[in-house]
CSV table of C-alpha atoms (C1' of nucleotides) in Angstrom, one decimal:
chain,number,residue,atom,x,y,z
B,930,UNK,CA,0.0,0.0,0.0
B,931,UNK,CA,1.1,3.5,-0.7
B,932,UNK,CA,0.6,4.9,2.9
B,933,UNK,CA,2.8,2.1,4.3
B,934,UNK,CA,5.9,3.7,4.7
B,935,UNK,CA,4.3,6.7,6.5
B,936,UNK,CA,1.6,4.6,8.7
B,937,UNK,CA,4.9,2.4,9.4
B,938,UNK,CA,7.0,5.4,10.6
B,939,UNK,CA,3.5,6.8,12.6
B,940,UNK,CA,3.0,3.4,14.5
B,941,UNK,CA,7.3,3.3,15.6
B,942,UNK,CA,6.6,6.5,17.1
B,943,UNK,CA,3.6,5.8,18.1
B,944,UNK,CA,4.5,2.4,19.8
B,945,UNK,CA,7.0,3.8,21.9
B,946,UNK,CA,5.3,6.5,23.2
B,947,UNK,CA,1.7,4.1,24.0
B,948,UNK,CA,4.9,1.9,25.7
B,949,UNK,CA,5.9,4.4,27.9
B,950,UNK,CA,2.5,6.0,28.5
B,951,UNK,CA,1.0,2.7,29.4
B,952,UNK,CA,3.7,2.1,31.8
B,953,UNK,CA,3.7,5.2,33.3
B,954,UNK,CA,0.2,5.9,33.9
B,955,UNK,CA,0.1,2.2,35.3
B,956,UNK,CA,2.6,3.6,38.1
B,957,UNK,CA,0.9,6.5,38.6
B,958,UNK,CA,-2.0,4.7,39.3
B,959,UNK,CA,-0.3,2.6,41.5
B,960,UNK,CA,1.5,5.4,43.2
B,961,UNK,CA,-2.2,7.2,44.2
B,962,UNK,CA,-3.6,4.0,45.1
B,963,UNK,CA,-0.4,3.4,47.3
B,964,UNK,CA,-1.0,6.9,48.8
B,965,UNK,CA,-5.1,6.3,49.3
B,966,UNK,CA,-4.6,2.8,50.4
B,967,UNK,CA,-2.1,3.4,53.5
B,968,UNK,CA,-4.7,4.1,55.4
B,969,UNK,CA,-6.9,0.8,55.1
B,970,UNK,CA,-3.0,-0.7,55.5
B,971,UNK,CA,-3.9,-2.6,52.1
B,972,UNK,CA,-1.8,-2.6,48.6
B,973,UNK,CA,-3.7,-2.1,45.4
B,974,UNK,CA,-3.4,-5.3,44.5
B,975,UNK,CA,-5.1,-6.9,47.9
B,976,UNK,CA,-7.3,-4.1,46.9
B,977,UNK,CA,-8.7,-5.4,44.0
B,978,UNK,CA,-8.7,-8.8,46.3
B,979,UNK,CA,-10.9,-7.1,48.6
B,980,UNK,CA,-13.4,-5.7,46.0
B,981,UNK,CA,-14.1,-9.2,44.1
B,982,UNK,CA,-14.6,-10.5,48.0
B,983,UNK,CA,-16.7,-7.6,48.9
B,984,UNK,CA,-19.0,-8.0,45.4
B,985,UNK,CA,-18.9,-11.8,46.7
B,986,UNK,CA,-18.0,-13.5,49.6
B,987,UNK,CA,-16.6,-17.1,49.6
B,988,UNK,CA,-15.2,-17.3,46.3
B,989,UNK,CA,-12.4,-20.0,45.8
B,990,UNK,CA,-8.8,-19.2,45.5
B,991,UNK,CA,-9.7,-20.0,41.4
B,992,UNK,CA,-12.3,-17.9,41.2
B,993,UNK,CA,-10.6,-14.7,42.7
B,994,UNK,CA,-7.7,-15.6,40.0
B,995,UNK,CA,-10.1,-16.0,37.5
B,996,UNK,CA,-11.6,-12.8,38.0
B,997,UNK,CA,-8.6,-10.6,38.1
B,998,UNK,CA,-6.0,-13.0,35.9
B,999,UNK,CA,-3.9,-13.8,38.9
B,1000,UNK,CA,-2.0,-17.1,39.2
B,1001,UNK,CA,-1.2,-18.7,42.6
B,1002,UNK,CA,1.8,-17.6,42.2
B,1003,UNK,CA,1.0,-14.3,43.1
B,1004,UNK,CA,-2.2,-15.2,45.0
B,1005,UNK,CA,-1.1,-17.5,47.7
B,1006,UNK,CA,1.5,-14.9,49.1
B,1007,UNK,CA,-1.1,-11.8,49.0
B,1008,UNK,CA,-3.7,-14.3,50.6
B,1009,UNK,CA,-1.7,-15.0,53.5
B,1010,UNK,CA,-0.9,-12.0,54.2
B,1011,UNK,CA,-4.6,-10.3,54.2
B,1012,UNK,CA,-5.1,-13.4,56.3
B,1013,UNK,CA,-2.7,-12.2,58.9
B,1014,UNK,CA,-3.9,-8.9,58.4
B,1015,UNK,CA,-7.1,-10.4,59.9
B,1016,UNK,CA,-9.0,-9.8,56.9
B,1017,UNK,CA,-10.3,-12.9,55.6
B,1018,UNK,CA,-9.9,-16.3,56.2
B,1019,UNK,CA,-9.1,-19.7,54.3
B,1020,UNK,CA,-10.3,-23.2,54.4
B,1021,UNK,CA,-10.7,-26.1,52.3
B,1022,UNK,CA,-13.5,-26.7,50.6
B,1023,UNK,CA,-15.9,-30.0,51.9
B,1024,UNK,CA,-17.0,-30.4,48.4
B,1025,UNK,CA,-13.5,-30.2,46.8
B,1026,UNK,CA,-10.9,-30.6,49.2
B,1027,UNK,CA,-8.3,-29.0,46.2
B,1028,UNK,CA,-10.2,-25.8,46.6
B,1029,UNK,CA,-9.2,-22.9,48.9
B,1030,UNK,CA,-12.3,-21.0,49.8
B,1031,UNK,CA,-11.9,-17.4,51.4
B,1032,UNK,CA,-13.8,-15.4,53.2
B,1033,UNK,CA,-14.1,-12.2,55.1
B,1034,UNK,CA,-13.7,-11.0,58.5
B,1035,UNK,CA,-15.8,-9.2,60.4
B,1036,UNK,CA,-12.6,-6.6,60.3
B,1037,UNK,CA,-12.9,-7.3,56.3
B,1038,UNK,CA,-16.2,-6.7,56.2
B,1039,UNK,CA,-15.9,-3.9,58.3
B,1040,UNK,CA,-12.9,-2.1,55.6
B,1041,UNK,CA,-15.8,-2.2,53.3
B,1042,UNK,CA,-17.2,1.2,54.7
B,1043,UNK,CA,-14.0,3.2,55.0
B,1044,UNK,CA,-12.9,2.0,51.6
B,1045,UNK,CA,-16.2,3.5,50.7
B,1046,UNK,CA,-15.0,6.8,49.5
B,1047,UNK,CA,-11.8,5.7,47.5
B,1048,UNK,CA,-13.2,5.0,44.1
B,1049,UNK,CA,-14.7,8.6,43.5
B,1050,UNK,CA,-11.2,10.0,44.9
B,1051,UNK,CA,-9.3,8.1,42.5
B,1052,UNK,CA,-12.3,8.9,39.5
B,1053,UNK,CA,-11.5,12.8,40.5
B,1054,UNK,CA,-7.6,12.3,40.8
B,1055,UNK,CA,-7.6,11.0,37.3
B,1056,UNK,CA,-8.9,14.8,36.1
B,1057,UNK,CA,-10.8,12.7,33.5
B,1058,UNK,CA,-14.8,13.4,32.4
B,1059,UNK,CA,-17.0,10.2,32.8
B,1060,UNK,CA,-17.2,10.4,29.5
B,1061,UNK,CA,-13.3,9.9,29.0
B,1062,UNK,CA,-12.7,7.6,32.0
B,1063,UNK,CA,-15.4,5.6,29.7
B,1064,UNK,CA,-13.4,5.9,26.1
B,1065,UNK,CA,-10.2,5.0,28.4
B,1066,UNK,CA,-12.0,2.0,29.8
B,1067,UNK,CA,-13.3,0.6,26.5
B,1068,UNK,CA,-10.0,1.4,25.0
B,1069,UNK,CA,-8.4,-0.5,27.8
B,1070,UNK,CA,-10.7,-3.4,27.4
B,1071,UNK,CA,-10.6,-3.9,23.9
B,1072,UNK,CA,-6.4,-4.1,23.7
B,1073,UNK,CA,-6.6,-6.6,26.5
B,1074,UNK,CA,-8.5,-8.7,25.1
B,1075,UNK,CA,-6.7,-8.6,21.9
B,1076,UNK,CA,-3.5,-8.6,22.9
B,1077,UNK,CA,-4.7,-11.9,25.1
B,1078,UNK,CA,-5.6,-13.6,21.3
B,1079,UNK,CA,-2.2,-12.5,19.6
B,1080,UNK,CA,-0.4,-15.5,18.7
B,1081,UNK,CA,3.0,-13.9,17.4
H,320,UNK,CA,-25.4,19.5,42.5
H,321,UNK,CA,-28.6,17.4,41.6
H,322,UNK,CA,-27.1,15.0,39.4
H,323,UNK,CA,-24.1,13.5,42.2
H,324,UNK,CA,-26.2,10.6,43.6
H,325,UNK,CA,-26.0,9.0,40.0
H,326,UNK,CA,-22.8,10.3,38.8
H,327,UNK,CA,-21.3,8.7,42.0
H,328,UNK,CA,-22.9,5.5,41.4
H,329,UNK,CA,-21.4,5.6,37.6
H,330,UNK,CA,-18.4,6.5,39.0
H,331,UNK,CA,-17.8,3.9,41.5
H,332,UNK,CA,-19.0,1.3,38.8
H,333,UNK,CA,-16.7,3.0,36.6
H,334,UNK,CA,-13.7,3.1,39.3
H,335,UNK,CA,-14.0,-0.3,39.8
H,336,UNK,CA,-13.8,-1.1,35.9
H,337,UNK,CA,-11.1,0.9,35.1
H,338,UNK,CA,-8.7,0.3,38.3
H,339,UNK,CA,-9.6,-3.5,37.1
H,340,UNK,CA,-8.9,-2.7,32.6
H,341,UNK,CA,-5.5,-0.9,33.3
H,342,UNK,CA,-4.6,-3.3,35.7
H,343,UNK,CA,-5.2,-5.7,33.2
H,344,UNK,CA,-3.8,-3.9,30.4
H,345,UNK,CA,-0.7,-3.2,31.7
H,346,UNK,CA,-0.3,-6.9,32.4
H,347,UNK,CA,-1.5,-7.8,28.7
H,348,UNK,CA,0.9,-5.6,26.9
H,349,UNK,CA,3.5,-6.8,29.7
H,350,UNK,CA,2.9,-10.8,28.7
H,351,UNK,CA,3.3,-9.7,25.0
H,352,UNK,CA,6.3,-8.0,25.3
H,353,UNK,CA,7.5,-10.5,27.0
H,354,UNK,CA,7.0,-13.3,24.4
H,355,UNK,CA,8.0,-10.5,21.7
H,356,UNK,CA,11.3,-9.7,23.6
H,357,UNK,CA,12.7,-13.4,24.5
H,358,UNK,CA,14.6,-13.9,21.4
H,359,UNK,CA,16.5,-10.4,22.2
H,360,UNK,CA,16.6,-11.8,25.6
H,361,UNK,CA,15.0,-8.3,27.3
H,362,UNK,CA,12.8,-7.9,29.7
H,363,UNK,CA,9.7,-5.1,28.9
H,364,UNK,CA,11.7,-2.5,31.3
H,365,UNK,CA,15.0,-3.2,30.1
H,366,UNK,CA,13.9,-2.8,26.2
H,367,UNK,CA,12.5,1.1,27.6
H,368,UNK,CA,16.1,1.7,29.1
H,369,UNK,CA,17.4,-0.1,25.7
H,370,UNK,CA,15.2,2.4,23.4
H,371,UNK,CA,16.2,5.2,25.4
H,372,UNK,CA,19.8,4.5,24.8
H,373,UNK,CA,19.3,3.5,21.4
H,374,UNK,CA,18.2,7.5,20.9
H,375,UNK,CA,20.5,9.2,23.3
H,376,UNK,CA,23.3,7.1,24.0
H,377,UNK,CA,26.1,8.0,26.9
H,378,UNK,CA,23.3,8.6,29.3
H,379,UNK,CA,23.9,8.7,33.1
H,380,UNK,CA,22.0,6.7,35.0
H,381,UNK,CA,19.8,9.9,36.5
H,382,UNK,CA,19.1,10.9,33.3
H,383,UNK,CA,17.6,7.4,32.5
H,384,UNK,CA,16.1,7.3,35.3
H,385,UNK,CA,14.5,11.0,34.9
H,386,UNK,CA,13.1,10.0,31.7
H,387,UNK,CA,11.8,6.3,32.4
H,388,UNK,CA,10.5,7.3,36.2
H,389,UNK,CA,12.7,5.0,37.6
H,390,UNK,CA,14.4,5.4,40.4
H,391,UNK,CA,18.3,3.7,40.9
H,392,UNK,CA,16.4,1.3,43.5
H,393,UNK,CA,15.0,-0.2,40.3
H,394,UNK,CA,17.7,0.9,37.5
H,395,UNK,CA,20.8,0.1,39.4
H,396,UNK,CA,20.1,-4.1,39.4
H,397,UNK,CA,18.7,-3.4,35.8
H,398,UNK,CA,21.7,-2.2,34.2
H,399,UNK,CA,24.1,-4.4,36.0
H,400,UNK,CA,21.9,-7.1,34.6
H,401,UNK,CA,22.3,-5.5,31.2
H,402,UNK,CA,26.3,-4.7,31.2
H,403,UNK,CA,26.3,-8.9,32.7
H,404,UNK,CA,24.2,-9.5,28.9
H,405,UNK,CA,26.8,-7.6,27.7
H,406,UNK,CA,24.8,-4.8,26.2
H,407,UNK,CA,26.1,-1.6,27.7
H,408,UNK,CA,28.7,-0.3,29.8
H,409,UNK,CA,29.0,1.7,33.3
H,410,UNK,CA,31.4,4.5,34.0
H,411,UNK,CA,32.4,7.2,36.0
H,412,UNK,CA,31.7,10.0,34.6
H,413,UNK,CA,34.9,12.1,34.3
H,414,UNK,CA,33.3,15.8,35.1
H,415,UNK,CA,31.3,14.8,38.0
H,416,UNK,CA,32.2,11.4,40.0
H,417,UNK,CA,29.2,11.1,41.2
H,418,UNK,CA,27.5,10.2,37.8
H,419,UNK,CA,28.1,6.9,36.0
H,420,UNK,CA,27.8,7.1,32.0
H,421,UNK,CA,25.9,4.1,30.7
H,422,UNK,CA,27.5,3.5,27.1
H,423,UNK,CA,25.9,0.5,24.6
H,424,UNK,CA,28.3,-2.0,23.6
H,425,UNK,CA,28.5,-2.8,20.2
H,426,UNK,CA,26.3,-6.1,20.9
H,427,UNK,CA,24.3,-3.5,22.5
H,428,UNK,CA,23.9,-1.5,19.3
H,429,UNK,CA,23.4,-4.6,17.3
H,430,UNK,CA,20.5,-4.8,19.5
H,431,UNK,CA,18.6,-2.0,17.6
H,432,UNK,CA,18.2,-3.9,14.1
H,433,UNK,CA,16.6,-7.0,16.0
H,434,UNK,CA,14.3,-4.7,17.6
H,435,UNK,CA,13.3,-2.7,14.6
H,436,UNK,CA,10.2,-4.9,14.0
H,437,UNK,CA,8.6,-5.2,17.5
H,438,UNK,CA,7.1,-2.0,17.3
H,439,UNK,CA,5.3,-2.5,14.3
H,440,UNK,CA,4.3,-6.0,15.8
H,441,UNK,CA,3.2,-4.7,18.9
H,442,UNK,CA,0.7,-1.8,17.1
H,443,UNK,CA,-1.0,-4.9,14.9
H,444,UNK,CA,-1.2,-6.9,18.3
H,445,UNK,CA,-3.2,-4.0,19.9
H,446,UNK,CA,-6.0,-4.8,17.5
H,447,UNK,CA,-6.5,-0.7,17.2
H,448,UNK,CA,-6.1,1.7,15.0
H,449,UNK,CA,-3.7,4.9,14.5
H,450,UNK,CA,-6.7,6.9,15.7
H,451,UNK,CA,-7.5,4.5,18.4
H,452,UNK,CA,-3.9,4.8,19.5
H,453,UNK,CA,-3.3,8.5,19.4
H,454,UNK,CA,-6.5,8.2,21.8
H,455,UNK,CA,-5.5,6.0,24.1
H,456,UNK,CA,-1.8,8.0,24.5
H,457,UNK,CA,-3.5,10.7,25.1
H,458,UNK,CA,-5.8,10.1,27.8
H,459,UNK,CA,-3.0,8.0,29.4
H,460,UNK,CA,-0.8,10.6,29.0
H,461,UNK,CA,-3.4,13.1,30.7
H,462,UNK,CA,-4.3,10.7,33.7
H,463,UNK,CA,-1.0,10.2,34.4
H,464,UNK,CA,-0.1,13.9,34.4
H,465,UNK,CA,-3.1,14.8,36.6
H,466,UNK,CA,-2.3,11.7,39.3
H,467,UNK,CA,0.9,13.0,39.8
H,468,UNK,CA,-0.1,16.4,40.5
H,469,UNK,CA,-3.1,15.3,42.3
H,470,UNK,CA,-2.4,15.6,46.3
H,471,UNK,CA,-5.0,13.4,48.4
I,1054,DC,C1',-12.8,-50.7,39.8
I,1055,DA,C1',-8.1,-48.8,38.6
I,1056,DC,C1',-5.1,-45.6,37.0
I,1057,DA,C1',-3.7,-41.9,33.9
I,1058,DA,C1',-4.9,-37.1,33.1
I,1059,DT,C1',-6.4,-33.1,35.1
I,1060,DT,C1',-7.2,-29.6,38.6
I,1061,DC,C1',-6.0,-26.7,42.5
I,1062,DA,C1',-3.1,-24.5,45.9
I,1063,DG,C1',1.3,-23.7,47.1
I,1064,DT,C1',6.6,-23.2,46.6
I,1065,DT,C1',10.8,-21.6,44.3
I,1066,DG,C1',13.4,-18.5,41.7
I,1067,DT,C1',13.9,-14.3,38.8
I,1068,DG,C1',12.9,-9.6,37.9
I,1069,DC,C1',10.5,-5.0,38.6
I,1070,DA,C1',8.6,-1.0,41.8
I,1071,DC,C1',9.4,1.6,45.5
I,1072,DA,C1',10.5,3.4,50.3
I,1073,DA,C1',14.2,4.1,53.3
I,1074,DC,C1',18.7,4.2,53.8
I,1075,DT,C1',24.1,4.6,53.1
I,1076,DC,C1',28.0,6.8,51.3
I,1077,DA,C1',31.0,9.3,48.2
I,1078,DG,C1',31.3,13.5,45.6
I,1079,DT,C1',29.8,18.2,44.8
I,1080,DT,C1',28.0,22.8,45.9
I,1081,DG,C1',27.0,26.9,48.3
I,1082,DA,C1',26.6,30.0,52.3
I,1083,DG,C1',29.2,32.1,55.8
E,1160,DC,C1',38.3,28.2,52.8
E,1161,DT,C1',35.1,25.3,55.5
E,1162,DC,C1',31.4,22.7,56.6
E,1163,DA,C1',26.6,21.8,56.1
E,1164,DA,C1',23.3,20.8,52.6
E,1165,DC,C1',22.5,18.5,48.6
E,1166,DT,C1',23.0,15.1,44.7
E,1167,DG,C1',23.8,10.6,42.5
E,1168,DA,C1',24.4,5.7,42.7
E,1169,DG,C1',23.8,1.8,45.2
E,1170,DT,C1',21.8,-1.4,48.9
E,1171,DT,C1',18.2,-3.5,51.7
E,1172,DG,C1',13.6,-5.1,52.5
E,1173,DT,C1',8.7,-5.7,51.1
E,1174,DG,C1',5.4,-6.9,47.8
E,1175,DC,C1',3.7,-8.1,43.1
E,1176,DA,C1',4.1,-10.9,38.3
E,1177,DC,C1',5.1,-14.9,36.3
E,1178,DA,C1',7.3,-19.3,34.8
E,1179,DA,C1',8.2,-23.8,36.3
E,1180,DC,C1',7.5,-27.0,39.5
E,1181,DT,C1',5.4,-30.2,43.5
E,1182,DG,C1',1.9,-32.7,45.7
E,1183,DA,C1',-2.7,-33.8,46.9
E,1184,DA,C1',-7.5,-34.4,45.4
E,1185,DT,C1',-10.6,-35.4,41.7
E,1186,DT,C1',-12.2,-37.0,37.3
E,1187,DG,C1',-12.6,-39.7,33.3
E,1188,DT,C1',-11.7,-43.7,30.6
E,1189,DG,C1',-10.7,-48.4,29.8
DNA sequence: CACAATTCAGTTGTGCACAACTCAGTTGAG
DNA sequence: CTCAACTGAGTTGTGCACAACTGAATTGTG
């Protein structure tokens, strides 16, 4: 095609800055999180953890991976610790003695409320309209699930 | 205002979607460039201090750092695992001791004609197009700016 | 029923992110 | 000129991401 060479050049440029953008705003994310999250004495990660528990209690160790693509890997670990944080608690299934169920605390349960108010800080933090934090979400969504179906 | 009640419930939905798609996208690209970069034998972070030297070579490590947001907690081990690949070298720098210089070897610069087709790969991966892109930078770009200045 | 394949949680090892710190070198105020 | 403040690189310790693995429980097939 004639445009090639010039969409070609457009996407190098382009690639490295969505690379560094990507990672940057991922940080930065993080960062505010960190910041927001001190209080509760949680990470964003056993954040998110909390959230899927607090949509719905009980889940299996699976399920929660499921849900937010995390292996056991890096479950197990983050597990334990909100355990020992006093925030939830494991045991084995009786149906399906492989399977890990957790579920909250009355502290976890409790972390609910004064987490209340975090999401609309972070929405406002971003700067972003609704209408942009939506294009950003879809935008989001859509190259995770294709970059998830690239075979290269 | 008369609209909050609903414009809070969109945003918590909308909080919780988002902290859960960039999450998720930054993981994504992270996988891709991961499968992408094993032949070159990079990690993601060490092919952005890699394109960074590839445009500005002789760098010190604060300027790296500066440009990346990195900090030497995470460059330092990084670039000692990149002089052991044998891609760069550290040294004083001669005006102020302080500094070290990091210099690409010539296996270093070698690098750059491997790499010239991940970009290119990477766009097509995203499933989106140019306009798509230049979207997606920019709102990344903007959220990132306005979380940093953002003081909870 | 028996056993091979699968599933699930957990462990190990490597690398990144970041806070808090150390230490050497540099700079600036008095 | 001197010494306190600052700067730059590096280290340490904690936590997450992920690949590769282990081992126990379950399932499916012969």
């Amino acid at each position: 095609m004639t445009t090639d060479t010039r969409a070609a050049g457009d996407l190098l440029r382009l690639d490295r800055q969505i690379c560094f953008s990507l990672h940057a705003a991922s940080r930065a994310f993080n960062g505010v999180y960190r910041t927001v999250l001190a209080d509760l004495g949680l990470t964003y990660p056993q954040y998110l953890v909390m959230l899927t528990l607090w949509e719905d209690d009980g889940l299996p160790v699976k399920e929660i991976g499921d849900r937010l693509r995390l292996d056991s890997g890096t479950l197990s670990p983050l597990l334990k610790r909100l355990e020992t944080a006093g925030y939830i608690t494991r045991r084995r299934s009786e149906h399906d003695e492989r399977s890990v169920v957790i579920t909250l605390t009355m502290a976890g349960d409790d972390l609910r409320a004064e987490a209340a108010g975090i999401p609309l800080r972070m929405a406002k933090a971003t700067g972003l309209t609704l209408d942009e934090l939506q294009t950003l979400r879809t935008l989001l969504t859509t190259v995770t699930e294709n970059l998830d179906e690239a075979d290269l």
